[in-house]
Each structure stands twice: as structure tokens, then as C-alpha cells.
Coordinates of C-alpha atoms and ligand atoms in Angstrom, one line a residue:
M17 CA 0.0 0.0 0.0
T18 CA 1.2 3.5 -0.9
R19 CA 0.0 6.1 1.6
L20 CA -0.8 9.7 0.6
G21 CA 1.9 10.8 3.1
D22 CA 4.5 8.9 1.0
L23 CA 3.2 10.3 -2.4
G24 CA 2.8 13.9 -1.2
E25 CA 0.1 16.2 -2.6
F26 CA 1.6 16.5 -6.0
G27 CA 2.6 12.9 -6.4
F28 CA -1.0 12.0 -5.7
I29 CA -2.3 14.6 -8.2
D30 CA 0.1 13.1 -10.8
R31 CA -1.4 9.7 -10.1
V32 CA -4.9 11.0 -10.6
R33 CA -3.8 12.6 -13.9
R34 CA -2.6 9.3 -15.2
Q35 CA -6.0 7.8 -14.6
V36 CA -8.2 10.4 -16.3
T37 CA -9.2 10.6 -20.0
T38 CA -9.7 13.8 -21.8
S39 CA -11.9 15.4 -24.5
E40 CA -11.4 17.6 -27.6
Q41 CA -12.8 20.6 -25.6
V42 CA -10.1 20.3 -22.9
I43 CA -7.3 22.7 -23.7
E44 CA -5.6 22.4 -20.3
G45 CA -6.7 19.6 -17.9
I46 CA -5.2 18.7 -14.6
G47 CA -2.0 20.6 -13.8
D48 CA -2.5 24.3 -14.1
D49 CA -4.3 26.9 -11.9
C50 CA -7.5 26.5 -13.8
A51 CA -8.8 24.0 -16.4
V52 CA -9.0 25.7 -19.8
L53 CA -12.0 24.6 -21.8
D54 CA -13.1 25.4 -25.3
F55 CA -16.8 26.2 -25.1
H56 CA -17.8 26.5 -28.7
G57 CA -15.1 29.1 -29.4
Q58 CA -15.2 30.8 -26.0
T59 CA -12.3 30.0 -23.7
M60 CA -13.6 29.0 -20.3
L61 CA -11.5 28.9 -17.1
V62 CA -12.7 26.7 -14.2
S63 CA -11.1 26.0 -10.8
T64 CA -12.1 24.7 -7.4
D65 CA -10.8 25.3 -3.9
L66 CA -11.3 23.6 -0.6
F67 CA -11.4 25.7 2.6
L68 CA -11.6 23.7 5.9
E69 CA -12.0 24.6 9.5
D70 CA -8.8 24.0 11.4
I71 CA -6.8 23.4 8.2
H72 CA -7.4 26.7 6.4
F73 CA -9.1 28.8 9.0
R74 CA -9.9 29.0 12.7
P75 CA -13.2 30.6 13.8
S76 CA -11.5 31.7 17.0
A77 CA -8.8 33.6 15.1
A78 CA -10.9 35.5 12.4
S79 CA -14.4 36.9 12.0
Y80 CA -16.7 34.8 9.8
K81 CA -16.9 37.8 7.4
D82 CA -13.1 37.6 6.9
I83 CA -13.3 33.8 6.6
G84 CA -15.8 34.1 3.8
W85 CA -13.8 36.8 2.1
K86 CA -10.7 34.6 2.2
A87 CA -12.5 31.5 1.0
A88 CA -13.6 33.4 -2.1
A89 CA -10.3 35.2 -2.6
G90 CA -8.3 31.9 -2.7
C91 CA -10.6 30.5 -5.3
L92 CA -10.7 33.7 -7.4
S93 CA -6.9 33.9 -7.3
D94 CA -6.6 30.9 -9.6
I95 CA -8.5 32.9 -12.3
A96 CA -6.1 35.8 -11.7
A97 CA -3.2 33.3 -12.1
M98 CA -4.2 32.8 -15.7
G99 CA -5.1 36.4 -16.4
G100 CA -8.8 35.5 -16.7
T101 CA -12.1 37.3 -15.8
P102 CA -14.1 35.6 -13.1
R103 CA -17.9 35.4 -13.8
F104 CA -19.7 32.8 -11.7
M105 CA -19.1 31.0 -8.4
L106 CA -20.7 27.9 -6.8
L107 CA -20.3 27.3 -3.1
S108 CA -20.8 24.0 -1.4
L109 CA -20.9 23.9 2.4
A110 CA -20.8 21.0 4.9
A111 CA -21.4 22.0 8.5
P112 CA -22.5 20.4 11.8
A113 CA -26.2 20.8 12.7
G114 CA -25.3 22.9 15.7
T115 CA -23.5 25.6 13.6
N116 CA -24.8 29.2 14.3
A117 CA -26.7 30.3 11.2
D118 CA -25.8 33.9 12.0
D119 CA -22.2 33.0 11.7
L120 CA -22.9 31.5 8.3
E121 CA -24.7 34.7 7.3
D122 CA -21.6 36.7 8.2
F123 CA -19.6 34.2 6.2
Y124 CA -21.7 34.8 3.1
T125 CA -21.5 38.5 3.6
G126 CA -17.7 38.3 3.4
Y127 CA -17.7 35.8 0.6
L128 CA -20.2 37.8 -1.5
A129 CA -18.2 41.0 -0.9
M130 CA -15.1 39.4 -2.4
C131 CA -17.1 38.0 -5.3
G132 CA -18.7 41.4 -5.9
K133 CA -15.3 43.1 -5.9
A134 CA -14.1 40.6 -8.5
G135 CA -17.2 40.9 -10.6
A136 CA -18.4 37.4 -10.0
V137 CA -21.8 36.2 -8.9
L138 CA -22.8 33.2 -6.8
V139 CA -25.1 31.0 -8.8
G140 CA -25.4 27.8 -6.7
G141 CA -23.8 25.2 -4.5
D142 CA -24.8 22.4 -2.2
T143 CA -25.4 22.0 1.5
T144 CA -24.9 19.0 3.7
R145 CA -24.5 18.1 7.4
C146 CA -21.2 16.8 8.6
Q147 CA -19.7 15.6 11.9
G148 CA -16.6 17.6 12.1
G149 CA -15.7 21.2 11.3
I150 CA -17.1 23.4 8.5
T151 CA -16.0 22.5 5.0
I152 CA -16.3 24.9 2.1
D153 CA -15.7 24.0 -1.5
S154 CA -15.8 26.9 -4.0
I155 CA -15.9 26.6 -7.8
V156 CA -15.2 29.6 -10.0
I157 CA -16.1 29.8 -13.6
G158 CA -14.4 32.5 -15.7
E159 CA -13.4 33.3 -19.2
A160 CA -10.2 34.3 -21.0
V161 CA -11.3 37.4 -22.8
D162 CA -10.2 37.4 -26.5
G163 CA -8.8 33.9 -25.8
R164 CA -5.8 35.4 -23.9
Y165 CA -4.5 33.5 -20.9
L166 CA -1.2 32.4 -19.4
T167 CA -0.3 29.0 -18.2
R168 CA 2.6 27.6 -16.1
C169 CA 4.2 26.5 -19.3
G170 CA 6.3 28.9 -21.5
A171 CA 9.1 30.2 -19.4
K172 CA 12.3 30.3 -21.5
P173 CA 16.0 30.3 -20.4
G174 CA 17.0 33.9 -20.0
D175 CA 13.6 35.0 -18.8
V176 CA 13.4 36.7 -15.5
L177 CA 11.1 35.7 -12.7
A178 CA 9.0 38.5 -11.2
V179 CA 6.5 38.7 -8.4
T180 CA 3.8 41.2 -7.5
G181 CA 3.5 42.7 -4.0
L182 CA 5.0 41.2 -0.8
P183 CA 4.6 37.4 -0.8
G184 CA 5.8 36.9 2.8
K185 CA 3.2 39.0 4.6
S186 CA 0.4 36.5 4.8
A187 CA 2.6 33.8 6.3
A188 CA 4.0 36.3 8.8
G189 CA 0.4 37.2 9.7
L190 CA -0.3 33.5 10.4
H191 CA 2.9 33.3 12.5
A192 CA 1.7 36.4 14.5
Q193 CA -1.8 34.8 15.0
E194 CA -0.4 31.5 16.2
N195 CA 2.0 33.2 18.6
G196 CA -0.4 35.9 19.9
H197 CA 1.8 38.7 18.5
A198 CA 0.4 42.1 17.7
A199 CA 1.0 42.8 14.0
P200 CA -2.2 44.2 12.5
K201 CA -1.0 44.8 9.0
L202 CA 0.4 41.3 8.7
L203 CA -2.7 39.8 10.2
H204 CA -4.7 41.8 7.7
A205 CA -2.6 40.4 4.8
H206 CA -3.4 36.9 6.2
H207 CA -7.1 37.3 6.7
K208 CA -8.1 39.6 3.8
P209 CA -5.9 38.7 0.8
T210 CA -6.7 40.4 -2.5
P211 CA -6.5 38.2 -5.6
R212 CA -4.6 40.1 -8.3
I213 CA -7.3 39.9 -11.0
A214 CA -6.8 43.2 -12.8
E215 CA -3.0 42.7 -12.6
G216 CA -3.3 39.2 -14.1
Q217 CA -5.5 40.4 -16.9
W218 CA -3.0 43.2 -17.7
L219 CA 0.0 40.8 -17.6
A220 CA -1.8 38.3 -19.9
K221 CA -2.1 41.0 -22.5
C222 CA 1.7 41.5 -22.5
E223 CA 3.5 39.4 -25.2
A224 CA 6.7 39.5 -23.1
V225 CA 5.1 37.6 -20.2
H226 CA 5.6 33.9 -21.0
A227 CA 4.2 32.0 -18.0
M228 CA 2.4 32.7 -14.8
L229 CA 0.8 31.3 -11.6
D230 CA -0.3 32.5 -8.2
V231 CA 1.6 31.9 -5.1
S232 CA -0.6 29.8 -2.9
D233 CA 1.9 27.3 -1.3
G234 CA 5.1 29.4 -1.2
L235 CA 7.1 31.2 -3.8
V236 CA 9.9 28.7 -4.2
Q237 CA 7.6 25.7 -4.4
D238 CA 5.2 27.4 -6.8
A239 CA 8.2 28.6 -8.9
G240 CA 9.0 24.9 -9.2
H241 CA 5.7 24.4 -11.0
L242 CA 6.8 27.0 -13.6
T243 CA 10.2 25.2 -14.1
E244 CA 8.6 21.8 -14.2
K245 CA 5.9 22.7 -16.7
S246 CA 8.2 24.9 -18.8
G247 CA 11.2 22.4 -18.8
V248 CA 13.7 24.9 -17.6
G249 CA 15.7 25.6 -14.4
L250 CA 15.6 28.7 -12.2
D251 CA 18.0 30.6 -10.1
I252 CA 16.4 32.7 -7.3
D253 CA 18.4 35.4 -5.6
R254 CA 17.4 35.4 -2.0
A255 CA 18.6 39.0 -1.4
S256 CA 16.3 40.3 -4.1
L257 CA 13.1 39.0 -2.5
P258 CA 10.7 41.8 -1.6
I259 CA 10.2 42.1 2.1
G260 CA 8.5 45.3 3.2
K261 CA 8.8 47.3 6.4
D262 CA 6.1 45.5 8.4
L263 CA 7.6 42.1 7.8
E264 CA 11.2 43.4 8.4
D265 CA 10.2 45.0 11.7
Y266 CA 8.3 41.9 12.8
C267 CA 11.2 39.6 12.1
A268 CA 13.6 42.0 13.8
V269 CA 11.5 42.1 17.0
H270 CA 10.9 38.3 17.1
K271 CA 14.4 37.3 15.8
L272 CA 13.0 35.5 12.7
D273 CA 14.5 35.0 9.2
V274 CA 12.6 37.5 6.9
S275 CA 13.5 35.7 3.7
E276 CA 12.0 32.4 4.9
F277 CA 8.6 34.0 4.9
A278 CA 9.1 35.5 1.5
M279 CA 10.4 32.2 0.1
A280 CA 8.1 29.6 1.7
G281 CA 5.1 31.6 2.9
G282 CA 1.8 30.3 1.6
E283 CA -1.6 32.0 0.9
A284 CA 0.1 35.0 -0.5
Y285 CA -2.1 35.1 -3.7
E286 CA 0.6 37.2 -5.4
L287 CA 1.4 36.6 -9.1
L288 CA 4.6 35.0 -10.1
F289 CA 5.6 35.1 -13.8
A290 CA 8.3 34.6 -16.4
L291 CA 9.2 37.7 -18.4
D292 CA 11.4 38.5 -21.4
P293 CA 14.1 40.7 -19.8
K294 CA 14.1 43.0 -22.8
A295 CA 10.6 44.1 -21.9
L296 CA 11.5 44.7 -18.2
P297 CA 12.1 48.4 -17.8
N298 CA 9.0 49.5 -19.7
L299 CA 6.8 46.8 -18.1
L300 CA 7.9 47.8 -14.6
D301 CA 7.2 51.4 -15.3
D302 CA 3.8 50.8 -17.0
F303 CA 2.7 48.3 -14.3
C304 CA 3.6 50.7 -11.5
K305 CA 1.7 53.5 -13.2
E306 CA -1.4 51.2 -13.6
F307 CA -1.5 49.6 -10.2
A308 CA -0.5 50.7 -6.7
L309 CA 1.5 47.5 -6.3
G310 CA 5.2 46.7 -6.4
L311 CA 6.8 44.3 -8.9
T312 CA 10.1 42.7 -8.1
V313 CA 12.5 40.6 -10.2
V314 CA 13.7 37.7 -8.0
G315 CA 15.4 35.3 -10.3
E316 CA 16.3 34.1 -13.8
F317 CA 15.4 31.0 -15.8
T318 CA 18.2 28.9 -17.1
D319 CA 19.0 25.9 -19.3
K320 CA 22.1 25.0 -17.2
H321 CA 20.1 22.9 -14.7
E322 CA 16.5 21.8 -14.3
E323 CA 15.6 22.7 -10.8
V324 CA 14.9 25.7 -8.6
R325 CA 18.0 26.9 -6.9
V326 CA 18.2 29.7 -4.3
D327 CA 21.6 31.4 -4.2
G328 CA 23.0 28.4 -6.2
K329 CA 21.7 25.7 -3.8
T330 CA 18.7 23.4 -3.7
P331 CA 16.5 24.9 -1.0
R332 CA 15.5 22.8 2.0
S333 CA 11.8 23.4 1.6
G334 CA 10.1 26.1 -0.4
G335 CA 6.5 25.7 0.6
F336 CA 3.4 23.8 1.8
D337 CA 2.3 20.2 0.9
H338 CA -1.0 19.1 2.3
F339 CA 0.5 15.6 3.1
G340 CA 3.7 17.0 4.5
K341 CA 6.0 15.6 1.8
Ligands
ADP4 P1 -3.6 25.5 -7.0 O1 -2.7 25.6 -5.8 O2 -3.3 26.5 -8.1 O3 -5.1 25.6 -6.6 P2 -3.3 22.8 -6.9 O4 -1.8 22.6 -6.5 O5 -4.3 22.7 -5.8 O6 -3.5 24.1 -7.7 O7 -3.6 21.7 -8.0 C1 -2.8 21.5 -9.1 C2 -3.6 20.9 -10.2 O8 -4.1 19.6 -9.9 C3 -4.8 21.7 -10.6 O9 -4.9 21.6 -12.1 C4 -6.0 21.0 -10.0 O10 -7.2 21.2 -10.7 C5 -5.5 19.6 -10.0 N1 -6.0 18.7 -8.9 C6 -5.8 18.9 -7.5 N2 -6.4 18.0 -6.8 C7 -7.0 17.2 -7.7 C8 -7.8 16.0 -7.5 N3 -8.1 15.5 -6.3 N4 -8.4 15.4 -8.6 C9 -8.1 16.0 -9.8 N5 -7.4 17.1 -10.1 C10 -6.8 17.7 -9.0
MG5 MG1 -3.1 28.5 -8.1

């Protein structure tokens, strides 16, 4: 018997992928942020995301409004990751019979606020009783306007790796929460992430952007999906990782390694993409004019090796695996 813990999350997904069959309408099946489907000439993007009590959220640590917001944000981020436009959501909920219905109303208030901000509407779902904690499964349906979208495949040797925003803040917020430290801005980043939808659409229109995904499990690990799918290697420069003053101050006070949060911190929902370096100066300028969000070059793709290296070495761990592999 092979246990999930031995396979790891991605080993398991690979095994599922080998079992499934496909159809003519499937442009991208298992393996990217969304499935890409040809719907009679329209390019449809679909993704699903689980959000579980005590795994992804703790009702004692966040308001139900924020929990709802984050459940929707995590799902919508996969549309952002491909540069798509979210349109519809479905939300399935499993909860014990004793759950306070007012809490769930607050949950929906936060969930629908995030959907509204992203331009998506909730059109259905399913409800069931369960024994344990609350389980939420969101499905998002979106479209690639004019058929333009980015996948994890397409990074070329010589491309640079760039990331939006400050990818370590959310994980530092979780650290603050678990340790009872006061760090309101980091906690906010953890509880109320913003999927980079407009930014993703903008990047998908740039010819010079070759591949993209969102950082959900940690920058280094997620960068590994770009190298694997694109068949190239990557050198990340640790000193270039964007940190930000809040995270720097937090780590100084609590004697923590800032770059660990930026390299391996999950639930960042920032965009990570491969870019032709020739386009870099103009793209940086234009992006910063368009959005109040930083953009940082943190690495370079290479054909000299096939893995992700940080400062020339294979990193110990670059992110989160649900089965701890
Ligand atoms: P993300 O972090 O972007 O949400 P995941 O790492 O969760 O993506 O999933 C990677 C790919 O594997 C996606 O294409 C997803 O649809 C697919 N996938 C994940 N779990 C399963 C599963 N149990 N069965 C089929 N496909 C799955
Ligand atoms: Mg993703």
C-alpha cells in the first residue's frame, strides 16, 4: 500500500492525472491553476478550492466575514493566475447541525463582498450536514477574454522571474496569529488577501510575459511548477526577495528570518511570472503606473540545470504540501 503521506500532494495529483481521460474541448486539464476549456469558441476557465475549518481557517482567530472573504479570494486567485475574468461562483458547504446560522450569514457577507469586488456572482452550490468542522468547496467559472490567458508552461531560459507585492506578509500574519503577537498589517494580509485579478489580466495582454501562476503554497515551491511545466531551471536570488517594512520590523523584533517568509510563505495570492528581460524596464514602469502594487525581479530562468536553486543551492523546503511531503 502506498500512503498519501508517501506520495505527497503533487505525487497524488500526478497519479490521478494518469487515470483520467480527456476530450477535444479540454485545452488544459489537470496541472494548471484552472482547467482551460473550449466552449464553442469561448475560452472558459474553471477552478475549485477547498477551505476547511482547522486546516485553512480557525473561527477563534478570524471573523466569519473575513473567513468568507478569504474562501472566495483563494478560489478567485486561480483565475487571476491565468489572467482571466471571473464570472460565476458555486459554493458547497458542509457544517454540523449545531452551527450558528448567523455566523454563516456573516460568512456569506464576506464571501459575496469578495465576489462582488471581483465581478463574479454566486449562482449555486450544495449544503450537507457533517460531523466535524465546517468544510467549504468553491468553484469559480471565468473566461479568457479574447482567448488570452497564461499557463505555467512557457518560461524560457534567460527570462526573469518577477513577483507582485510582498509574498511573505500573509505567512507572517499566520505566525503572529499562532504566537499571539500584535501585527495588525500582517494579520490583515493573512485574513483579507486580494487576488490580483486586474493585474493578471493586464499581464496576460503583454506578449513578453511567457508563463504565470499565483503563489498559494510558497514562492519557491510554486516557482517549481513553472520550471517543471516549462522544462527549464531557475536561479532565485534570496537577497532580491521583496520584504516590506512591516515584515522586516516583525522579524527583527521576534528574531526571525525574513527571507524564509518570502520564500516559503503560503496563501500570498501574489502573481509569479516569467518575463522576457528586454521588456523589463518598460513593463515595470507601466505596471507601477497602472497599479498601486510593487513588482520585483527575484530570479532568472536557465537551461544550465532543471531545478529551482536559491543562491545556487537546492532549497530545503520552499512551501506547503498538504500531506507534509
Ligand atoms: P492551486 O494551488 O493552483 O489551486 P493545486 O496545486 O491545488 O493548484 O492543483 C494543481 C492541479 O491539480 C490543478 O490543475 C488542480 O485542478 C488539480 N487537482 C488537484 N487535486 C485534484 C484532485 N483531487 N483530482 C483531480 N485534479 C486535482
Ligand atoms: Mg493557483
